[in-house]
PDB file of C-alpha atoms in Angstrom:
ATOM      1  CA  ALA P   1      13.186  -6.493  10.282  1.00  0.00           C
ATOM      2  CA  GLN P   2      10.326  -7.253   7.984  1.00  0.00           C
ATOM      3  CA  LYS P   3      10.993  -6.999   4.281  1.00  0.00           C
ATOM      4  CA  ILE P   4       9.253  -7.671   0.988  1.00  0.00           C
ATOM      5  CA  THR P   5      11.231  -8.372  -2.178  1.00  0.00           C
ATOM      6  CA  GLN P   6       9.921  -8.345  -5.729  1.00  0.00           C
ATOM      7  CA  THR P   7      12.792  -9.252  -8.026  1.00  0.00           C
ATOM      8  CA  GLN P   8      11.069  -8.698 -11.367  1.00  0.00           C
ATOM      9  CA  PRO P   9      11.026  -4.979 -12.254  1.00  0.00           C
ATOM     10  CA  GLY P  10       9.162  -5.669 -15.489  1.00  0.00           C
ATOM     11  CA  MET P  11       7.459  -8.565 -17.227  1.00  0.00           C
ATOM     12  CA  PHE P  12       5.663  -9.283 -20.472  1.00  0.00           C
ATOM     13  CA  VAL P  13       2.917 -11.813 -21.039  1.00  0.00           C
ATOM     14  CA  GLN P  14       0.869 -12.719 -24.073  1.00  0.00           C
ATOM     15  CA  GLU P  15      -2.833 -12.078 -23.830  1.00  0.00           C
ATOM     16  CA  LYS P  16      -4.803 -15.119 -22.579  1.00  0.00           C
ATOM     17  CA  GLU P  17      -1.714 -16.724 -21.065  1.00  0.00           C
ATOM     18  CA  ALA P  18      -1.028 -17.127 -17.351  1.00  0.00           C
ATOM     19  CA  VAL P  19       1.707 -15.180 -15.580  1.00  0.00           C
ATOM     20  CA  THR P  20       3.363 -15.461 -12.180  1.00  0.00           C
ATOM     21  CA  LEU P  21       4.666 -12.427 -10.308  1.00  0.00           C
ATOM     22  CA  ASP P  22       7.209 -13.263  -7.646  1.00  0.00           C
ATOM     23  CA  CYS P  23       7.218 -12.062  -4.061  1.00  0.00           C
ATOM     24  CA  THR P  24       9.388 -13.180  -1.187  1.00  0.00           C
ATOM     25  CA  TYR P  25       9.161 -11.904   2.333  1.00  0.00           C
ATOM     26  CA  ASP P  26      11.141 -11.945   5.511  1.00  0.00           C
ATOM     27  CA  THR P  27       9.690 -11.838   8.992  1.00  0.00           C
ATOM     28  CA  SER P  28      10.286 -13.466  12.326  1.00  0.00           C
ATOM     29  CA  ASP P  29       6.660 -13.128  13.375  1.00  0.00           C
ATOM     30  CA  PRO P  30       4.524 -16.268  13.152  1.00  0.00           C
ATOM     31  CA  SER P  31       1.439 -14.220  12.350  1.00  0.00           C
ATOM     32  CA  TYR P  32       1.280 -11.953   9.333  1.00  0.00           C
ATOM     33  CA  GLY P  33      -0.817 -11.123   6.324  1.00  0.00           C
ATOM     34  CA  LEU P  34       0.201 -10.843   2.699  1.00  0.00           C
ATOM     35  CA  PHE P  35      -1.534  -8.617   0.160  1.00  0.00           C
ATOM     36  CA  TRP P  36      -1.320  -7.937  -3.535  1.00  0.00           C
ATOM     37  CA  TYR P  37      -2.330  -4.583  -4.993  1.00  0.00           C
ATOM     38  CA  LYS P  38      -2.648  -3.499  -8.600  1.00  0.00           C
ATOM     39  CA  GLN P  39      -1.748   0.017  -9.685  1.00  0.00           C
ATOM     40  CA  PRO P  40      -2.852   0.913 -13.221  1.00  0.00           C
ATOM     41  CA  SER P  41      -1.398   3.896 -15.041  1.00  0.00           C
ATOM     42  CA  SER P  42      -4.108   6.096 -13.515  1.00  0.00           C
ATOM     43  CA  GLY P  43      -2.356   5.648 -10.172  1.00  0.00           C
ATOM     44  CA  GLU P  44      -4.955   4.241  -7.804  1.00  0.00           C
ATOM     45  CA  MET P  45      -4.191   1.233  -5.613  1.00  0.00           C
ATOM     46  CA  ILE P  46      -6.580  -1.656  -6.154  1.00  0.00           C
ATOM     47  CA  PHE P  47      -6.678  -4.514  -3.675  1.00  0.00           C
ATOM     48  CA  LEU P  48      -6.505  -7.928  -5.373  1.00  0.00           C
ATOM     49  CA  ILE P  49      -5.994 -10.725  -2.887  1.00  0.00           C
ATOM     50  CA  TYR P  50      -5.036 -11.559   0.696  1.00  0.00           C
ATOM     51  CA  GLN P  51      -3.321 -14.526   2.357  1.00  0.00           C
ATOM     52  CA  GLY P  52      -3.052 -14.994   6.097  1.00  0.00           C
ATOM     53  CA  SER P  53      -0.055 -16.819   7.514  1.00  0.00           C
ATOM     54  CA  TYR P  54      -2.278 -19.436   9.130  1.00  0.00           C
ATOM     55  CA  ASP P  55      -4.492 -20.007   6.116  1.00  0.00           C
ATOM     56  CA  GLN P  56      -4.280 -23.624   5.062  1.00  0.00           C
ATOM     57  CA  GLN P  57      -5.308 -23.059   1.477  1.00  0.00           C
ATOM     58  CA  ASN P  58      -3.976 -20.713  -1.149  1.00  0.00           C
ATOM     59  CA  ALA P  59      -6.173 -17.667  -1.639  1.00  0.00           C
ATOM     60  CA  THR P  60      -8.078 -17.232  -4.880  1.00  0.00           C
ATOM     61  CA  GLU P  61     -10.119 -14.331  -6.244  1.00  0.00           C
ATOM     62  CA  GLY P  62     -11.440 -14.850  -9.726  1.00  0.00           C
ATOM     63  CA  ARG P  63      -8.461 -14.939 -12.107  1.00  0.00           C
ATOM     64  CA  TYR P  64      -6.050 -14.168  -9.285  1.00  0.00           C
ATOM     65  CA  SER P  65      -4.517 -16.790  -7.056  1.00  0.00           C
ATOM     66  CA  LEU P  66      -1.758 -16.611  -4.528  1.00  0.00           C
ATOM     67  CA  ASN P  67       0.821 -19.391  -4.493  1.00  0.00           C
ATOM     68  CA  PHE P  68       1.740 -19.345  -0.806  1.00  0.00           C
ATOM     69  CA  GLN P  69       4.818 -21.347   0.138  1.00  0.00           C
ATOM     70  CA  LYS P  70       5.368 -20.644   3.784  1.00  0.00           C
ATOM     71  CA  ALA P  71       8.594 -22.590   4.215  1.00  0.00           C
ATOM     72  CA  ARG P  72      10.141 -20.708   1.317  1.00  0.00           C
ATOM     73  CA  LYS P  73       8.604 -17.420   2.465  1.00  0.00           C
ATOM     74  CA  SER P  74       7.147 -16.757  -0.936  1.00  0.00           C
ATOM     75  CA  ALA P  75       3.740 -15.427  -1.947  1.00  0.00           C
ATOM     76  CA  ASN P  76       3.628 -15.340  -5.714  1.00  0.00           C
ATOM     77  CA  LEU P  77       0.646 -13.904  -7.558  1.00  0.00           C
ATOM     78  CA  VAL P  78      -0.699 -15.943 -10.436  1.00  0.00           C
ATOM     79  CA  ILE P  79      -2.913 -14.249 -13.008  1.00  0.00           C
ATOM     80  CA  SER P  80      -4.681 -16.670 -15.295  1.00  0.00           C
ATOM     81  CA  ALA P  81      -5.905 -15.833 -18.784  1.00  0.00           C
ATOM     82  CA  SER P  82      -4.221 -12.420 -18.921  1.00  0.00           C
ATOM     83  CA  GLN P  83      -6.191  -9.517 -20.328  1.00  0.00           C
ATOM     84  CA  LEU P  84      -5.002  -6.226 -21.772  1.00  0.00           C
ATOM     85  CA  GLY P  85      -6.486  -4.494 -18.748  1.00  0.00           C
ATOM     86  CA  ASP P  86      -4.099  -6.394 -16.515  1.00  0.00           C
ATOM     87  CA  SER P  87      -1.250  -4.185 -17.722  1.00  0.00           C
ATOM     88  CA  ALA P  88      -0.240  -2.329 -14.571  1.00  0.00           C
ATOM     89  CA  MET P  89       2.230  -2.256 -11.718  1.00  0.00           C
ATOM     90  CA  TYR P  90       1.696  -4.911  -9.058  1.00  0.00           C
ATOM     91  CA  PHE P  91       2.745  -4.581  -5.446  1.00  0.00           C
ATOM     92  CA  CYS P  92       3.177  -7.274  -2.857  1.00  0.00           C
ATOM     93  CA  ALA P  93       2.772  -6.087   0.734  1.00  0.00           C
ATOM     94  CA  MET P  94       2.956  -7.559   4.210  1.00  0.00           C
ATOM     95  CA  ARG P  95       1.076  -6.480   7.262  1.00  0.00           C
ATOM     96  CA  GLU P  96       2.978  -6.927  10.458  1.00  0.00           C
ATOM     97  CA  ALA P  97       1.656  -9.117  13.227  1.00  0.00           C
ATOM     98  CA  SER P  98      -1.396  -7.749  14.931  1.00  0.00           C
ATOM     99  CA  TYR P  99      -1.998  -8.429  18.575  1.00  0.00           C
ATOM    100  CA  GLY P 100      -3.713  -6.057  20.927  1.00  0.00           C
ATOM    101  CA  SER P 101      -2.219  -2.633  21.326  1.00  0.00           C
ATOM    102  CA  SER P 102       0.780  -3.454  19.131  1.00  0.00           C
ATOM    103  CA  ASN P 103      -1.468  -3.795  16.149  1.00  0.00           C
ATOM    104  CA  THR P 104      -0.465  -0.916  13.923  1.00  0.00           C
ATOM    105  CA  GLY P 105      -1.881  -2.433  10.757  1.00  0.00           C
ATOM    106  CA  LYS P 106       0.759  -0.755   8.630  1.00  0.00           C
ATOM    107  CA  LEU P 107       1.826  -2.338   5.387  1.00  0.00           C
ATOM    108  CA  ILE P 108       5.358  -2.956   4.141  1.00  0.00           C
ATOM    109  CA  PHE P 109       5.559  -2.889   0.360  1.00  0.00           C
ATOM    110  CA  GLY P 110       7.842  -4.424  -2.199  1.00  0.00           C
ATOM    111  CA  GLN P 111       9.325  -2.422  -5.042  1.00  0.00           C
ATOM    112  CA  GLY P 112       6.647  -3.488  -7.493  1.00  0.00           C
ATOM    113  CA  THR P 113       6.564  -5.347 -10.817  1.00  0.00           C
ATOM    114  CA  THR P 114       5.356  -3.733 -14.014  1.00  0.00           C
ATOM    115  CA  LEU P 115       3.351  -6.164 -16.106  1.00  0.00           C
ATOM    116  CA  GLN P 116       2.633  -5.564 -19.765  1.00  0.00           C
ATOM    117  CA  VAL P 117       0.136  -7.736 -21.576  1.00  0.00           C
ATOM    118  CA  LYS P 118       0.734  -8.091 -25.306  1.00  0.00           C
ATOM    119  CA  PRO P 119      -2.208  -8.498 -27.693  1.00  0.00           C
TER     120      PRO P 119
ATOM    121  CA  ASP W   1     -18.867   8.609  -4.058  1.00  0.00           C
ATOM    122  CA  ALA W   2     -15.359   7.463  -3.177  1.00  0.00           C
ATOM    123  CA  ASP W   3     -14.826   6.188   0.347  1.00  0.00           C
ATOM    124  CA  VAL W   4     -11.366   7.764   0.670  1.00  0.00           C
ATOM    125  CA  THR W   5     -10.746  11.113  -1.000  1.00  0.00           C
ATOM    126  CA  GLN W   6      -7.607  13.170  -1.310  1.00  0.00           C
ATOM    127  CA  THR W   7      -7.185  16.816  -2.209  1.00  0.00           C
ATOM    128  CA  PRO W   8      -5.552  18.130  -4.237  1.00  0.00           C
ATOM    129  CA  ARG W   9      -5.016  15.399  -6.813  1.00  0.00           C
ATOM    130  CA  ASN W  10      -2.098  17.215  -8.376  1.00  0.00           C
ATOM    131  CA  ARG W  11       0.066  20.010  -7.053  1.00  0.00           C
ATOM    132  CA  ILE W  12       3.133  21.798  -8.298  1.00  0.00           C
ATOM    133  CA  THR W  13       4.949  23.971  -5.812  1.00  0.00           C
ATOM    134  CA  LYS W  14       8.310  25.604  -5.226  1.00  0.00           C
ATOM    135  CA  THR W  15      11.093  24.798  -2.840  1.00  0.00           C
ATOM    136  CA  GLY W  16      10.491  26.244   0.610  1.00  0.00           C
ATOM    137  CA  LYS W  17       6.719  26.484   0.356  1.00  0.00           C
ATOM    138  CA  ARG W  18       4.413  24.951   2.967  1.00  0.00           C
ATOM    139  CA  ILE W  19       2.035  22.419   1.502  1.00  0.00           C
ATOM    140  CA  MET W  20      -0.932  20.579   3.006  1.00  0.00           C
ATOM    141  CA  LEU W  21      -2.414  17.419   1.567  1.00  0.00           C
ATOM    142  CA  GLU W  22      -5.821  16.452   2.853  1.00  0.00           C
ATOM    143  CA  CYS W  23      -7.519  13.123   3.237  1.00  0.00           C
ATOM    144  CA  SER W  24     -11.132  12.381   4.128  1.00  0.00           C
ATOM    145  CA  GLN W  25     -12.883   9.058   4.552  1.00  0.00           C
ATOM    146  CA  THR W  26     -16.464   7.916   4.923  1.00  0.00           C
ATOM    147  CA  LYS W  27     -15.679   4.333   5.903  1.00  0.00           C
ATOM    148  CA  GLY W  28     -15.863   5.018   9.608  1.00  0.00           C
ATOM    149  CA  HIS W  29     -12.385   3.579  10.141  1.00  0.00           C
ATOM    150  CA  ASP W  30     -10.281   4.587  13.117  1.00  0.00           C
ATOM    151  CA  ARG W  31      -6.925   3.997  11.483  1.00  0.00           C
ATOM    152  CA  MET W  32      -5.469   6.262   8.856  1.00  0.00           C
ATOM    153  CA  TYR W  33      -2.100   6.236   7.127  1.00  0.00           C
ATOM    154  CA  TRP W  34       0.018   8.390   4.859  1.00  0.00           C
ATOM    155  CA  TYR W  35       2.398   6.751   2.379  1.00  0.00           C
ATOM    156  CA  ARG W  36       4.622   8.085  -0.342  1.00  0.00           C
ATOM    157  CA  GLN W  37       5.505   6.260  -3.523  1.00  0.00           C
ATOM    158  CA  ASP W  38       8.767   6.735  -5.359  1.00  0.00           C
ATOM    159  CA  PRO W  39       9.760   4.875  -8.527  1.00  0.00           C
ATOM    160  CA  GLY W  40      11.548   1.612  -7.690  1.00  0.00           C
ATOM    161  CA  LEU W  41      10.891   1.937  -3.959  1.00  0.00           C
ATOM    162  CA  GLY W  42       7.273   0.961  -3.575  1.00  0.00           C
ATOM    163  CA  LEU W  43       5.208   2.709  -0.913  1.00  0.00           C
ATOM    164  CA  ARG W  44       6.739   3.828   2.334  1.00  0.00           C
ATOM    165  CA  LEU W  45       4.921   4.839   5.492  1.00  0.00           C
ATOM    166  CA  ILE W  46       5.194   8.462   6.604  1.00  0.00           C
ATOM    167  CA  TYR W  47       2.736   8.692   9.518  1.00  0.00           C
ATOM    168  CA  TYR W  48      -0.173   6.760  10.900  1.00  0.00           C
ATOM    169  CA  SER W  49      -2.943   7.463  13.366  1.00  0.00           C
ATOM    170  CA  PHE W  50      -5.185   5.230  15.448  1.00  0.00           C
ATOM    171  CA  ASP W  51      -7.506   8.025  16.499  1.00  0.00           C
ATOM    172  CA  VAL W  52      -7.540  11.790  16.949  1.00  0.00           C
ATOM    173  CA  LYS W  53      -5.185  11.662  19.924  1.00  0.00           C
ATOM    174  CA  ASP W  54      -2.903   8.897  18.720  1.00  0.00           C
ATOM    175  CA  ILE W  55      -0.420   9.814  15.991  1.00  0.00           C
ATOM    176  CA  ASN W  56       2.750   7.905  15.217  1.00  0.00           C
ATOM    177  CA  LYS W  57       5.761   8.341  12.989  1.00  0.00           C
ATOM    178  CA  GLY W  58       6.430   5.937  10.188  1.00  0.00           C
ATOM    179  CA  GLU W  59       9.756   5.091   8.587  1.00  0.00           C
ATOM    180  CA  ILE W  60      10.211   8.370   6.700  1.00  0.00           C
ATOM    181  CA  SER W  61       8.592  11.107   8.798  1.00  0.00           C
ATOM    182  CA  ASP W  62      11.400  13.699   8.611  1.00  0.00           C
ATOM    183  CA  GLY W  63      10.220  16.851   6.855  1.00  0.00           C
ATOM    184  CA  TYR W  64       6.549  15.992   7.344  1.00  0.00           C
ATOM    185  CA  SER W  65       3.902  16.638   9.971  1.00  0.00           C
ATOM    186  CA  VAL W  66       0.317  15.485  10.288  1.00  0.00           C
ATOM    187  CA  SER W  67      -2.931  16.514  11.892  1.00  0.00           C
ATOM    188  CA  ARG W  68      -5.920  14.308  12.692  1.00  0.00           C
ATOM    189  CA  GLN W  69      -8.696  16.883  12.857  1.00  0.00           C
ATOM    190  CA  ALA W  70     -11.454  14.310  13.243  1.00  0.00           C
ATOM    191  CA  GLN W  71     -11.949  10.594  12.864  1.00  0.00           C
ATOM    192  CA  ALA W  72     -12.617  11.157   9.186  1.00  0.00           C
ATOM    193  CA  LYS W  73      -9.841  13.639   8.374  1.00  0.00           C
ATOM    194  CA  PHE W  74      -6.080  13.220   8.322  1.00  0.00           C
ATOM    195  CA  SER W  75      -3.841  15.911   6.816  1.00  0.00           C
ATOM    196  CA  LEU W  76      -0.205  15.726   5.800  1.00  0.00           C
ATOM    197  CA  SER W  77       1.933  18.872   5.779  1.00  0.00           C
ATOM    198  CA  LEU W  78       5.288  19.575   4.229  1.00  0.00           C
ATOM    199  CA  GLU W  79       6.593  22.443   6.322  1.00  0.00           C
ATOM    200  CA  SER W  80       9.205  23.557   3.793  1.00  0.00           C
ATOM    201  CA  ALA W  81       8.979  21.546   0.612  1.00  0.00           C
ATOM    202  CA  ILE W  82      12.147  20.316  -1.088  1.00  0.00           C
ATOM    203  CA  PRO W  83      12.567  18.698  -4.524  1.00  0.00           C
ATOM    204  CA  ASN W  84      13.206  15.184  -3.156  1.00  0.00           C
ATOM    205  CA  GLN W  85       9.702  15.256  -1.699  1.00  0.00           C
ATOM    206  CA  THR W  86       8.384  15.045  -5.231  1.00  0.00           C
ATOM    207  CA  ALA W  87       6.343  11.840  -5.154  1.00  0.00           C
ATOM    208  CA  LEU W  88       2.912  10.271  -5.286  1.00  0.00           C
ATOM    209  CA  TYR W  89       1.252  10.449  -1.870  1.00  0.00           C
ATOM    210  CA  PHE W  90      -1.419   8.053  -0.705  1.00  0.00           C
ATOM    211  CA  CYS W  91      -3.771   8.176   2.209  1.00  0.00           C
ATOM    212  CA  ALA W  92      -5.191   4.858   3.430  1.00  0.00           C
ATOM    213  CA  THR W  93      -7.629   3.683   6.083  1.00  0.00           C
ATOM    214  CA  SER W  94      -8.325   0.423   7.848  1.00  0.00           C
ATOM    215  CA  ALA W  95     -10.550  -0.847  10.589  1.00  0.00           C
ATOM    216  CA  GLY W  96      -8.936  -1.431  13.957  1.00  0.00           C
ATOM    217  CA  THR W  97      -8.969  -4.816  15.602  1.00  0.00           C
ATOM    218  CA  LEU W  98      -7.562  -6.338  18.737  1.00  0.00           C
ATOM    219  CA  THR W  99      -7.045  -9.725  17.155  1.00  0.00           C
ATOM    220  CA  PHE W 100      -5.109 -10.831  14.153  1.00  0.00           C
ATOM    221  CA  SER W 101      -7.397 -10.897  11.185  1.00  0.00           C
ATOM    222  CA  TYR W 102      -7.711  -9.855   7.624  1.00  0.00           C
ATOM    223  CA  ASN W 103      -7.769  -6.107   7.580  1.00  0.00           C
ATOM    224  CA  GLU W 104      -7.647  -4.564   4.170  1.00  0.00           C
ATOM    225  CA  GLN W 105      -6.312  -1.067   3.759  1.00  0.00           C
ATOM    226  CA  PHE W 106      -8.394   1.158   1.522  1.00  0.00           C
ATOM    227  CA  PHE W 107      -6.412   3.683  -0.453  1.00  0.00           C
ATOM    228  CA  GLY W 108      -7.322   7.118  -1.688  1.00  0.00           C
ATOM    229  CA  PRO W 109      -6.686   8.041  -5.326  1.00  0.00           C
ATOM    230  CA  GLY W 110      -3.321   9.641  -4.561  1.00  0.00           C
ATOM    231  CA  THR W 111      -1.880  13.147  -4.774  1.00  0.00           C
ATOM    232  CA  ARG W 112       0.879  13.762  -7.274  1.00  0.00           C
ATOM    233  CA  LEU W 113       3.174  16.396  -5.793  1.00  0.00           C
ATOM    234  CA  THR W 114       5.980  18.102  -7.687  1.00  0.00           C
ATOM    235  CA  VAL W 115       8.418  20.366  -5.886  1.00  0.00           C
ATOM    236  CA  LEU W 116      10.451  22.576  -8.201  1.00  0.00           C
TER     237      LEU W 116
END
């Protein structure tokens, strides 16, 4: 069964420093997608970054990068130059393999990591 | 205007009451999903739908039902609400595809439901 594990319930980081949020996954499918979402205190889910299992390079989006280590089944989110507005809960999610009619597109989420940025 | 809207945004109800949460989208997506979020558990899938005639149970569908009234509307009902259904509920949409590809899910703002 597919599973996402985020082992850090809460983390602190000093403003302007980089921080890594851990995510490991388990799947037997060769094809999958990995997502990171941010959830601020207001509650909405904000998409940050995506990594496909066949992507050769690590995904980057502005200050966000995904450290994808396929052999270790890890997909850690790296936030560079942390800002106070980065304080939020972060979710790692995996989309199951998508081929033809079996493509449900549903996401499996980890438990989340709460990040607090200190001024 | 938001692409995915949910109503109500907040609701307090009593045990045994029937509750309907509504979701509408203007993205033109075929696929719609309902998730619930509980502290420490992340989001879990309740139901999902590929089109008006195709509705499927997720991992935690007991106690819930859904209706896909149109491509753009997907409602979640709690037939007889109980306190452990107190949670944050999200509707999401995505485009359908026959091939593996990036396919972001777009989330609504969430409905915070409290069952007393």
